[in-house]
XYZ file of C-alpha atoms in Angstrom:
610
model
C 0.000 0.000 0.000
C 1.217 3.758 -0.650
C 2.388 5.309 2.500
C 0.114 7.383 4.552
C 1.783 10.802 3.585
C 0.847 9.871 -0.126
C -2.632 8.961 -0.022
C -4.224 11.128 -2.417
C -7.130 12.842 -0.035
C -9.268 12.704 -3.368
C -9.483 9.305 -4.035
C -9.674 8.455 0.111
C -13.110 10.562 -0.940
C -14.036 8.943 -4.217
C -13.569 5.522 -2.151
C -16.403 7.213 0.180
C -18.874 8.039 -3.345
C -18.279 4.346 -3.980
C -19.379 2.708 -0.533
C -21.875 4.978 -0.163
C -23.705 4.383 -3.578
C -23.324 0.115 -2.721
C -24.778 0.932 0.700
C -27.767 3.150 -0.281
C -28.116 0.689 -3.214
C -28.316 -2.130 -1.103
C -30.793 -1.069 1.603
C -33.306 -0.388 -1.234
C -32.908 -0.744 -4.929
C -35.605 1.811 -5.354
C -33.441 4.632 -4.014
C -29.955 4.491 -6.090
C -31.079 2.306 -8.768
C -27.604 1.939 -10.226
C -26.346 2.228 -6.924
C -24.263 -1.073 -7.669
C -21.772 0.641 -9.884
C -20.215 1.729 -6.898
C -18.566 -1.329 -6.553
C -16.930 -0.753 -10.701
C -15.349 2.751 -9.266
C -13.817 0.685 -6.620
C -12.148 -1.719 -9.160
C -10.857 1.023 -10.942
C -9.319 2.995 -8.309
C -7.748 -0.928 -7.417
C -6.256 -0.456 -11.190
C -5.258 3.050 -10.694
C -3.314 2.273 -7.451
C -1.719 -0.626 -7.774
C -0.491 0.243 -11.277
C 0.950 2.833 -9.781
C 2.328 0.639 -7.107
C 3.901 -1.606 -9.663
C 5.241 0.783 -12.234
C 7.148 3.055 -9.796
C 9.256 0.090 -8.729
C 8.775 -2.107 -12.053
C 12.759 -2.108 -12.475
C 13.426 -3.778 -8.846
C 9.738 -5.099 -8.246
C 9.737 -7.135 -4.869
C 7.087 -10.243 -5.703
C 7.223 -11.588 -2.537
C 6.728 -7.859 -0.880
C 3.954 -7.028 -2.783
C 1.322 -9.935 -2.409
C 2.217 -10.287 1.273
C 1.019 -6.610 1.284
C -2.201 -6.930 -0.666
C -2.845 -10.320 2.041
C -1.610 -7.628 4.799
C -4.121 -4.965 3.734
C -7.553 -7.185 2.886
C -7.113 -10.904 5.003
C -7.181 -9.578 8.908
C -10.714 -8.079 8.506
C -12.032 -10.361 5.476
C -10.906 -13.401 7.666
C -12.568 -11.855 10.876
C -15.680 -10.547 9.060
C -15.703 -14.362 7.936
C -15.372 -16.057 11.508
C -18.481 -13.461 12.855
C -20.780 -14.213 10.722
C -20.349 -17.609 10.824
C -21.339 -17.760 14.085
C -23.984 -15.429 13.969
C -25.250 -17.704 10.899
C -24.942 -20.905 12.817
C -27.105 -19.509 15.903
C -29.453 -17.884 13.314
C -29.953 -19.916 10.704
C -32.590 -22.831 10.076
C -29.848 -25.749 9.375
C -31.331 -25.948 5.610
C -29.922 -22.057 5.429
C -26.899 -22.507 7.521
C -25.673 -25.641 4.314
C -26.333 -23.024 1.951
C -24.293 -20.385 4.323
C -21.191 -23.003 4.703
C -20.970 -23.511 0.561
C -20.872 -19.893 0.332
C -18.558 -19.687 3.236
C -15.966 -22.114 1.654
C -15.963 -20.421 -1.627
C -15.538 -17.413 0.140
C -12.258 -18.140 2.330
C -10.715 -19.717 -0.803
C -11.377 -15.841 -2.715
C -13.480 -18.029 -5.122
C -16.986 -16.653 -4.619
C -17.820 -15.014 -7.494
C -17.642 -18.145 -9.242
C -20.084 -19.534 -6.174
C -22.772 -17.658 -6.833
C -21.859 -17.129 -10.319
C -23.833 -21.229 -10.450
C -25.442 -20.490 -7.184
C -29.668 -21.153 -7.248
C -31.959 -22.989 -5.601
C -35.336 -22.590 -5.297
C -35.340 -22.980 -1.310
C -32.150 -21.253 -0.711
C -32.306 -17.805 1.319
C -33.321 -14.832 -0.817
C -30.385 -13.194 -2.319
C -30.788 -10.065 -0.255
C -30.435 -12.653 2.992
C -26.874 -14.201 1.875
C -24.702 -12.786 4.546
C -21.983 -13.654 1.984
C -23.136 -12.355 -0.968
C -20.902 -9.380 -1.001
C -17.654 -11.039 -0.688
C -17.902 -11.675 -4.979
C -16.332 -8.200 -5.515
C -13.325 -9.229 -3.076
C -12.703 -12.222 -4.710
C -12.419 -10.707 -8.055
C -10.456 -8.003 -6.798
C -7.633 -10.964 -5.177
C -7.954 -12.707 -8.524
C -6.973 -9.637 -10.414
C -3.661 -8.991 -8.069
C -2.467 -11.899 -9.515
C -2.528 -11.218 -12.739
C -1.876 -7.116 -13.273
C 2.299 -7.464 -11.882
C 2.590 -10.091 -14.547
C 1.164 -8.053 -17.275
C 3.159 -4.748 -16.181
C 6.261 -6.043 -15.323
C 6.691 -8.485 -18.153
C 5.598 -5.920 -20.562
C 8.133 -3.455 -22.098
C 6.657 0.397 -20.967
C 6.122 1.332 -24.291
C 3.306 -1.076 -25.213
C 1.326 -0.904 -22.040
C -0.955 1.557 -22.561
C -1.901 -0.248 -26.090
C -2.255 -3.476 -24.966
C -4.476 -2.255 -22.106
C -7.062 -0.452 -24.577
C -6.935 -3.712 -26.953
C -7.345 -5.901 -24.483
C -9.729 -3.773 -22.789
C -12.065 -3.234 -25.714
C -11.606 -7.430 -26.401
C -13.044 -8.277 -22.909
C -16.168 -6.090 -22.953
C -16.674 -7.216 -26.333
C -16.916 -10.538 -24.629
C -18.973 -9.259 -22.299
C -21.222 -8.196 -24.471
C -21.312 -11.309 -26.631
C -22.064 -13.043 -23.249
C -25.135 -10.480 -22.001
C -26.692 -10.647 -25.666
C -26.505 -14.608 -25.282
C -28.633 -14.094 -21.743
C -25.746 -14.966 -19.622
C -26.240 -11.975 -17.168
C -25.454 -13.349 -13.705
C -22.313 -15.528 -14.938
C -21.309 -11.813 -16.415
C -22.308 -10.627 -13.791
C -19.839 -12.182 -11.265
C -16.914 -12.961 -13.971
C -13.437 -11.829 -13.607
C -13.075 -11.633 -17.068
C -15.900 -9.140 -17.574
C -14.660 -7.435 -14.767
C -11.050 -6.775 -15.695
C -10.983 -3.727 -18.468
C -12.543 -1.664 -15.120
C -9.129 -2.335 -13.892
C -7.797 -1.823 -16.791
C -8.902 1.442 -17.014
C -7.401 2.614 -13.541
C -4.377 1.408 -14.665
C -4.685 3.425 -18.032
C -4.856 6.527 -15.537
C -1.456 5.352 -13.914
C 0.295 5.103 -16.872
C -0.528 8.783 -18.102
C 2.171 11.322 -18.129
C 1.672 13.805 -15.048
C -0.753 16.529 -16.393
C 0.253 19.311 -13.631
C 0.826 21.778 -16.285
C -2.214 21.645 -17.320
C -4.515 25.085 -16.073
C -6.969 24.689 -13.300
C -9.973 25.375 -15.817
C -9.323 22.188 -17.875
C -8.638 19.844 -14.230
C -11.967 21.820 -13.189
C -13.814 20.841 -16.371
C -12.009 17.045 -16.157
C -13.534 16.981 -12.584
C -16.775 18.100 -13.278
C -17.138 15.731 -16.173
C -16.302 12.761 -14.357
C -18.445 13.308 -11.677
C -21.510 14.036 -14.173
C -21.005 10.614 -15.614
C -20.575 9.044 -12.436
C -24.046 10.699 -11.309
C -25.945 9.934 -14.492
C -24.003 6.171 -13.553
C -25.943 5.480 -10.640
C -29.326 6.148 -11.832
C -29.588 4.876 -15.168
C -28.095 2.006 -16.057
C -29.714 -1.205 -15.790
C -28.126 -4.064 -13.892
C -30.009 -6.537 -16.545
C -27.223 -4.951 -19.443
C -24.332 -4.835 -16.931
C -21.393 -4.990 -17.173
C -20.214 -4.954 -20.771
C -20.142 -1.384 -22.728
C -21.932 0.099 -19.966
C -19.047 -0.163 -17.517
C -17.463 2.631 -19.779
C -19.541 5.314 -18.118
C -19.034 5.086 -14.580
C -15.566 3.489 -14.846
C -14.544 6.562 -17.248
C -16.136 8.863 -14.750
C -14.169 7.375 -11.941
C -10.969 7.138 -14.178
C -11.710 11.349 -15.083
C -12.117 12.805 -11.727
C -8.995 10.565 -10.650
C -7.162 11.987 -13.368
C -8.804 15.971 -12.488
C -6.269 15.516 -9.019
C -7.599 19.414 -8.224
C -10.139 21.423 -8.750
C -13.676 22.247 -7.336
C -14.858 18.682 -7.446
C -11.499 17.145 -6.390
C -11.466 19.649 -2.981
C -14.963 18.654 -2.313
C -13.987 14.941 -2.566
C -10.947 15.805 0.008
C -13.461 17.469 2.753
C -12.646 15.783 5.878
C -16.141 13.631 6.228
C -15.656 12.263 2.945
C -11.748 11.365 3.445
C -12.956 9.724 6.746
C -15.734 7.646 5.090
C -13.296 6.992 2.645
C -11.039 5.655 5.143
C -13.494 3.053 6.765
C -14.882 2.187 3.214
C -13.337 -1.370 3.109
C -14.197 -2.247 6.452
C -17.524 -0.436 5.799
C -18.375 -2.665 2.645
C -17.160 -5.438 4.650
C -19.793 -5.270 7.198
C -22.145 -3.183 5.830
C -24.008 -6.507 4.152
C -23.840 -9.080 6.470
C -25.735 -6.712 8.969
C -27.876 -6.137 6.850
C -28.744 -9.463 5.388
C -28.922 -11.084 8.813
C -31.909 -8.238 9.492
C -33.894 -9.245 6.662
C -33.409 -13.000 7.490
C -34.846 -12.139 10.907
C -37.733 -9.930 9.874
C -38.598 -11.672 6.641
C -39.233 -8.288 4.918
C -36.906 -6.648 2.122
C -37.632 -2.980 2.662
C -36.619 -2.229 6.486
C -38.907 -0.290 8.898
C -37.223 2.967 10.309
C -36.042 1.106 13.705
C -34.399 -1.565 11.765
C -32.932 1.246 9.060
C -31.606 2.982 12.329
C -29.994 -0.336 13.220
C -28.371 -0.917 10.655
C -27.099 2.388 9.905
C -25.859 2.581 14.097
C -24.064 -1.113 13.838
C -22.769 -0.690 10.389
C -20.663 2.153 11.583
C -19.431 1.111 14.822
C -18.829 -1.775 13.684
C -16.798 -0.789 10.727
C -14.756 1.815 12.864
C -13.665 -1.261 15.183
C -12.378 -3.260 12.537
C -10.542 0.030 10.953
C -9.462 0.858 14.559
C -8.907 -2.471 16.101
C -7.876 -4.519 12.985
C -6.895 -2.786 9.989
C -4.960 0.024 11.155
C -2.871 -2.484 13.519
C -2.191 -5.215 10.545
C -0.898 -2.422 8.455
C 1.637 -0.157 10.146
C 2.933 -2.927 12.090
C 6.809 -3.908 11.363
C 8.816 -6.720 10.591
C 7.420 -9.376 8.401
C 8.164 -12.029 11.579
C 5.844 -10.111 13.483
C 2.861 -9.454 11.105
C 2.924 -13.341 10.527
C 2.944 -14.126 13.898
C -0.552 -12.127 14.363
C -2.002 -13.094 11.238
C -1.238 -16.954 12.181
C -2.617 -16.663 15.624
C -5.922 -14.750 13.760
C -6.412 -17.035 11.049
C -6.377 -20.329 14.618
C -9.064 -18.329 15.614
C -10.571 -17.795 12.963
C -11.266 -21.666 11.649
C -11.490 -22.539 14.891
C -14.769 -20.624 14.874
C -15.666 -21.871 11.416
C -14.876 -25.416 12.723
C -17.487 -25.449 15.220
C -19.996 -23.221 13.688
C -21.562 -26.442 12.023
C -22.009 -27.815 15.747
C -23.339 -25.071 17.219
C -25.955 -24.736 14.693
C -27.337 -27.607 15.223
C -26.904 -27.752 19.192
C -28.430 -24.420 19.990
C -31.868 -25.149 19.032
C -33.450 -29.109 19.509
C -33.965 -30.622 16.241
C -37.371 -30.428 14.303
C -39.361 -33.599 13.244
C -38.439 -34.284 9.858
C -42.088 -33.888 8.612
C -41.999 -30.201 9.770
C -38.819 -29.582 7.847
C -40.022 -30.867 4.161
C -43.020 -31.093 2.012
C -41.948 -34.596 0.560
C -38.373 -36.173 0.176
C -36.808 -34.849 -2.923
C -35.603 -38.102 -4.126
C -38.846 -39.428 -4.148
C -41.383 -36.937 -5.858
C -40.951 -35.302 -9.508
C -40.175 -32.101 -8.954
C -37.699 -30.866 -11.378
C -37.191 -34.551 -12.471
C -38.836 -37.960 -13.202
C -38.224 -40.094 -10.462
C -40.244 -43.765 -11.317
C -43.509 -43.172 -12.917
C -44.083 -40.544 -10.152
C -47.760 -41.956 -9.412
C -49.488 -41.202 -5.554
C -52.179 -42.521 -4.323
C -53.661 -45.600 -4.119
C -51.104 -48.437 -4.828
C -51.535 -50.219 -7.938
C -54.101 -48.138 -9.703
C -53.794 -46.771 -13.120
C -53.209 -43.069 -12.456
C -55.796 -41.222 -15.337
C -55.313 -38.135 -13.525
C -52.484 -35.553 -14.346
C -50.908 -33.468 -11.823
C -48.988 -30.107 -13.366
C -47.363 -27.178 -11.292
C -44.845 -25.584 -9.866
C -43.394 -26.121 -5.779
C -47.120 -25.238 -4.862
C -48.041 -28.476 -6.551
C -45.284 -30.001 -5.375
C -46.376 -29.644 -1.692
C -49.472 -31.457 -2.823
C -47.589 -34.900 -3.020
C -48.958 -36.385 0.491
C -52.167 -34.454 -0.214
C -52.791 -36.413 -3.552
C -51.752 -40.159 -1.360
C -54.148 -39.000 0.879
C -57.220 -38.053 -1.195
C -55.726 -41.053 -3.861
C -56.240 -43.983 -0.655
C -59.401 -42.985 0.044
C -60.302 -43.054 -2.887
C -59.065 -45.668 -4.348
C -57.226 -43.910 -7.464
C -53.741 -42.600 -8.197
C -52.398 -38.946 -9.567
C -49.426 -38.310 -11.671
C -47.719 -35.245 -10.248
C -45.453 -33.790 -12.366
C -43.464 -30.465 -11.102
C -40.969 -28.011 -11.124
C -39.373 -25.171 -9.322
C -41.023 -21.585 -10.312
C -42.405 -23.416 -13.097
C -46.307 -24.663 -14.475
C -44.697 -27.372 -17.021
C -47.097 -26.489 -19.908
C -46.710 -25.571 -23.331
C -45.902 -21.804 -23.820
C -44.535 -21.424 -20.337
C -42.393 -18.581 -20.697
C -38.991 -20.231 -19.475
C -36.495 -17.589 -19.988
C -38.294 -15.670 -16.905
C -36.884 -18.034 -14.593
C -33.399 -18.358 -12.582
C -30.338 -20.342 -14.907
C -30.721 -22.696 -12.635
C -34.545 -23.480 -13.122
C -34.502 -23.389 -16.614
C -33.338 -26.528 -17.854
C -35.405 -29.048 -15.531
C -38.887 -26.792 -16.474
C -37.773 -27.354 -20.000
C -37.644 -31.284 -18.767
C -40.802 -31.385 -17.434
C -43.023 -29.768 -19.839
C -41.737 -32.613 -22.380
C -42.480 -35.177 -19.786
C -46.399 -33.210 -19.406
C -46.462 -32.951 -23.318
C -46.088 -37.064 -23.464
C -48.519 -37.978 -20.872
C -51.515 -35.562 -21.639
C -53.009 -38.203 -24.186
C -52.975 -40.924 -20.606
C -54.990 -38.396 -18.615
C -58.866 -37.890 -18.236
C -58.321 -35.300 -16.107
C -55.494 -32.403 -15.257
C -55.413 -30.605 -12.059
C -53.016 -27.634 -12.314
C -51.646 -25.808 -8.881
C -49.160 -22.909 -8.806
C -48.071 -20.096 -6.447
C -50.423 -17.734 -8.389
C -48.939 -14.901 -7.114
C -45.478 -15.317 -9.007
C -46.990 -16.776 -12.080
C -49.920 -14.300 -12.461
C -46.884 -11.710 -13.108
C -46.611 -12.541 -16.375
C -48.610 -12.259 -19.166
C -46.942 -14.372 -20.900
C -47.578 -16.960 -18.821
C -51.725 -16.209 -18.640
C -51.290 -16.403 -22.310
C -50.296 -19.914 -22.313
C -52.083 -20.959 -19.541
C -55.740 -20.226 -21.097
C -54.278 -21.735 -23.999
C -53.306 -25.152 -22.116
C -56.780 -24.832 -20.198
C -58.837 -24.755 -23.407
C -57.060 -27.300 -25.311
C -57.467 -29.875 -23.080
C -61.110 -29.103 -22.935
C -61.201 -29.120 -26.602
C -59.683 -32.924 -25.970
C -62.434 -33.518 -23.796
C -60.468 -33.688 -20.521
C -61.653 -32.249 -17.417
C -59.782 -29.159 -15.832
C -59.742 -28.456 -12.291
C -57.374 -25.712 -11.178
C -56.480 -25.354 -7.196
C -56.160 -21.993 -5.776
C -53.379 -20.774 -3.808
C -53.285 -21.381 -0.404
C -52.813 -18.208 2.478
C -49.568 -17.382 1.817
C -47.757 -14.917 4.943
C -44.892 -12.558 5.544
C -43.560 -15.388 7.864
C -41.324 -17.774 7.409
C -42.906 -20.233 10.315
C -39.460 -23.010 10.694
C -37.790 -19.421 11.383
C -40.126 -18.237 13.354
C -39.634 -21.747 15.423
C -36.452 -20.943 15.961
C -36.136 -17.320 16.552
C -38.931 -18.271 19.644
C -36.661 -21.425 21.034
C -33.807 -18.627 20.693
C -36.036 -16.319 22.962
C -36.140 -13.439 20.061
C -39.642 -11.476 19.774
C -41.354 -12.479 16.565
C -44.463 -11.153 14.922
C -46.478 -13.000 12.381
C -48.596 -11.418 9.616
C -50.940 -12.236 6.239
C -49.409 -11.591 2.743
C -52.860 -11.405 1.329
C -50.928 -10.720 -2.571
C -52.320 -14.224 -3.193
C -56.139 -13.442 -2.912
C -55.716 -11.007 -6.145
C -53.847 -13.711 -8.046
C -56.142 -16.177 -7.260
C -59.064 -14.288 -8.210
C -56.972 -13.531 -11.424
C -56.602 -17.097 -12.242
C -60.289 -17.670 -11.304
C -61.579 -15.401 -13.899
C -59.005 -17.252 -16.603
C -60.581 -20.356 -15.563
C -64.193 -19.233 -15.617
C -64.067 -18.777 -19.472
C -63.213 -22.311 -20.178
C -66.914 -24.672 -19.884
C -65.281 -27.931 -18.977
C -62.916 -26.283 -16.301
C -63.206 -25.660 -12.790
C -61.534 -23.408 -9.950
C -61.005 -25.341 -6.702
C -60.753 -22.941 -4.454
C -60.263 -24.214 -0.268
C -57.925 -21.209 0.990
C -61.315 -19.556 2.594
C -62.200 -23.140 4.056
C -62.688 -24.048 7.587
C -59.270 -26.042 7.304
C -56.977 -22.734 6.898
C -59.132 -21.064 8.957
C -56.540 -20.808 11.616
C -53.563 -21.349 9.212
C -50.834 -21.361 9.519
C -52.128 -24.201 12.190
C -54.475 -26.835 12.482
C -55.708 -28.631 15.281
C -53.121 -26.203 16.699
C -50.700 -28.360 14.372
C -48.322 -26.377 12.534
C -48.867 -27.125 9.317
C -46.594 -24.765 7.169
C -43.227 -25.445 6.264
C -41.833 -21.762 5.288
C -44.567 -18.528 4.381
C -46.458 -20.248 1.574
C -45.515 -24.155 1.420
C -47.448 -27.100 3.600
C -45.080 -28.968 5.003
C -45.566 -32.940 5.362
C -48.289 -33.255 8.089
C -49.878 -30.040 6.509
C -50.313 -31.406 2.899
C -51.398 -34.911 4.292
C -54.074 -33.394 6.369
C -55.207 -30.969 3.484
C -55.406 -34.521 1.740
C -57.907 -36.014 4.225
C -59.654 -33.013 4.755
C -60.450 -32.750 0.692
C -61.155 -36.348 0.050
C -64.463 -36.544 0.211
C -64.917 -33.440 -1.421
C -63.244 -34.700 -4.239
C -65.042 -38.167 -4.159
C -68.477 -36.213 -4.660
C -67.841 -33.568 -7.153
C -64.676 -33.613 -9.172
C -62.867 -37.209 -10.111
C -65.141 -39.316 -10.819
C -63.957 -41.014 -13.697
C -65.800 -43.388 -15.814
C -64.630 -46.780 -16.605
């Protein structure tokens, strides 16, 4: 790192512009809507730095000196940050969330977690605003990219490297935007390759010939430019066609008021609030998110009320001045390399030591839950997302004439559809898949990466069993699919042409869904936290939306038992807790919905003639 008497007061500040913008972006999207870009000026002043780290000692470049530095200036906090909120995660989190936590975790002490959540999805993982580790991405890129810039400067003879930076610049966000007009956003997203001409750019600025003759109007008019683009940055560009070309306006921005050095813009930049910000920004961004994604996790809601916004603001900053105070400033002006080791090894004991046991203590802190409380069915035994067998419930050994289509919301309904199928004496077909009504039309590019290919699956597997069935029963989570009209498109579609085939439709509402996740909730009360549980009522709309859709079709029916004496006290019955998150059944709860709609089903709706 530069010494203290040469850090550039301006840049301390632009570091401040940059944490801020993440911060504000991250509390709510709504208020900086390009807020993210703050983390591309940070990646160029990286490039601008340590370029200028590099070059000024290119001809007697100490290897070894430098990368113990850059593990000097970002492990001690990273690796405590790490060791925290592992053990806040493993007295937190449900143990489903807490595996999801320790594969993020391990990707993350390995500086490998872009590529983690580069793949990451799963339809029951935490939210992405609730991954305590979600952050740590940006750091990983910026360790991969210390690897790499030395090589290219010091290997390089001087006279080519500004060159090869804007050719290899403009060749990566070409790339990029090869990759974004192929619909590989989030893998762009997170890549280290997309990422790199931002760097690149920074280092451009490093390379430049010092411009101090230059007169104060043209630094003032460099300034002011820069920060223009960097303001029009974070409120227009859209994260869906980012990064590629786009990167060019805030990084430029970021690379113009570095190169501006004075000037009106540059001395507000320097003030002393902004240079203190500035100072704090890495420890800032380092605990900035996990705070805040552990107070989402707790509350269940996205947008926090004003005592939780004052919480986080309060902790953010206390905490962040500890580490600066406590850990980073320590780390970094201590001397002799014996020494620094010494306290980084006895850190890093500590450190795993907590990681070691944070896999025990979540489990320990809280008893364990039955497993029918913590599932809706075994996953290796229904077809959701998959064929497992011929993926028949019911009543064993019966010809199953009746189709089962939907997404998790029909997948819950496993257990139900045994229960109504025994006493009955008939089997169901339940075919399913996460986010996704397997029907023709379904619009599958709407979905996660990760959901896409095993919706894709299943509508082939629906497509080649809809001439076995008499009868389809659809079920979704209405108020997701009702989003789209795309999808209400193809659903009337799928609705009347099996009715034109002379099957018989029946389409099951959504059940209450709540603001609550209730295995959470379970644990938040056995951890002796105050909880509050309220009604999402979203789905009552959607299902009246779907209703109407239905209601046009003669042969189809909406089955609609959310208003029913069984949910009446939802989300318990028989003072049975019968949800497994805010809007799923678990087990018990889908195989008492079963008994409890039997016999309504025996009456009026699958009656099938032989």
């Amino acid at each position: 790192m530069l010494a203290e008497k040469n850090i550039r007061l301006d840049v301390q500040g632009l570091r401040a512009v940059a944490v801020l913008a993440v911060i504000i972006y991250h509390v709510n999207k709504a208020w900086l809507p390009s807020g993210f870009v703050g983390v591309d000026v940070f990646f160029v002043i990286s490039g601008f730095i340590i370029t200028s780290l590099i070059v000024g000692r290119k001809e007697n470049f100490d290897w070894k000196g430098f990368y113990w530095g850059r593990v000097k200036r970002i492990a001690p906090a990273y690796f405590l940050m790490l060791a925290v909120v592992a053990l806040v995660s493993a007295v937190l989190f449900l143990p489903a969330d807490f595996k999801f936590f320790k594969d993020s975790l391990k990707a993350a002490l390995s500086f490998t977690s872009n590529s983690y959540f580069e793949g990451f999805g799963s339809y029951f993982a935490p939210r992405a605003h609730e991954l305590p580790l979600l952050h740590t991405w940006s750091l990983a890129i910026e360790m991969q990219f210390y690897l790499f810039l030395p090589v290219l400067v010091c290997f390089l003879p001087a006279r080519l490297l500004r060159p090869v930076f804007v050719l290899l610049g403009i060749g990566l966000l070409a790339w990029s935007e090869y990759k974004l007009f192929n619909k590989s956003e989030q893998a762009v997203y997170f890549s280290l390759v997309a990422r790199f001409p931002e760097f690149l750019i920074g280092a451009f600025v490093a390379l430049l010939p010092p411009k101090n003759s230059l007169p104060m109007r043209y630094k003032s008019l460099i300034g002011a430019g820069g920060a223009l683009l960097l303001a029009l940055s974070v409120v227009f560009i859209d994260v869906q066609h980012f990064p590629g070309m786009w990167t060019l306006l805030p990084c430029i921005g970021t690379a113009l008021l570095i190169a501006a050095r004075h000037g009106p813009v540059s001395t507000l930049l320097a003030a002393k609030p902004m240079v203190w910000v500035g100072g704090v920004s890495y420890s800032l961004y380092l605990w900035h998110w996990p705070i805040l994604a552990f107070i989402r996790y707790y509350t269940g809601q996205y947008e926090l009320q004003m005592v939780w916004l004052a919480v986080f603001v309060i902790s953010s900053l206390v905490v962040a001045w500890l580490s600066y105070r406590w850990v980073e400033l320590p780390v970094r002006h201590v001397q002799g390399i014996r020494t620094v080791q010494k306290k980084m090894l006895a850190i890093a004991v500590c450190v795993f030591a907590v990681i070691g046991v944070s896999k025990e203590v979540n489990v320990a802190v809280v008893d364990k839950l039955p497993v029918e409380m913590t599932r809706y069915a075994p996953s290796d035994e229904i077809c959701h997302g998959k064929v497992v067998g011929d993926c028949t419930r019911g009543y064993p050994g019966s010809s199953p004439r009746v189709l089962v289509i939907g997404d998790s919301h029909a997948a819950q309904l496993n257990y139900f559809f045994d229960a109504v199928g025994v006493k009955n004496e008939m089997a169901f077909r339940v075919i399913t898949a996460s986010s996704c009504v397997p029907i023709t039309g379904f619009d599958v590019e709407r979905l996660p990466l990760w959901a896409q290919d095993s919706c894709r699956s299943q509508i082939e597997t629906v497509d080649a069993l809809m001439a076995e069935a008499d009868v389809i029963v659809l079920a979704g989570m209405w108020q997701y699919q009702t989003q789209s009209d795309e999808f209400m498109l193809a659903f009337s579609r799928f609705i009347e042409a099996a009715a034109e085939q002379n099957k018989r439709v029946f389409v099951l509402a959504q059940i209450p869904m709540f603001d609550t996740n209730f295995l959470r909730i379970h644990r938040f009360i056995a951890l002796g936290l105050p909880v509050q549980v309220t009604q999402n009522n979203e789905w009552k709309s959607a299902n009246s939306k779907i209703e109407a859709a239905v209601h046009d079709v003669s042969s189809a029916q909406f089955l609609d038992f959310s208003e029913s004496e069984f949910f009446a006290s939802a989300p318990f019955e028989n003072n049975l807790l019968i949800y497994l998150d805010n809007h799923h059944l678990n087990e018990s709860g889908a195989r008492r919905y079963g008994q409890y709609a039997a016999s309504f089903f025996q009456k009026n709706l699958l009656k099938i003639d032989n």
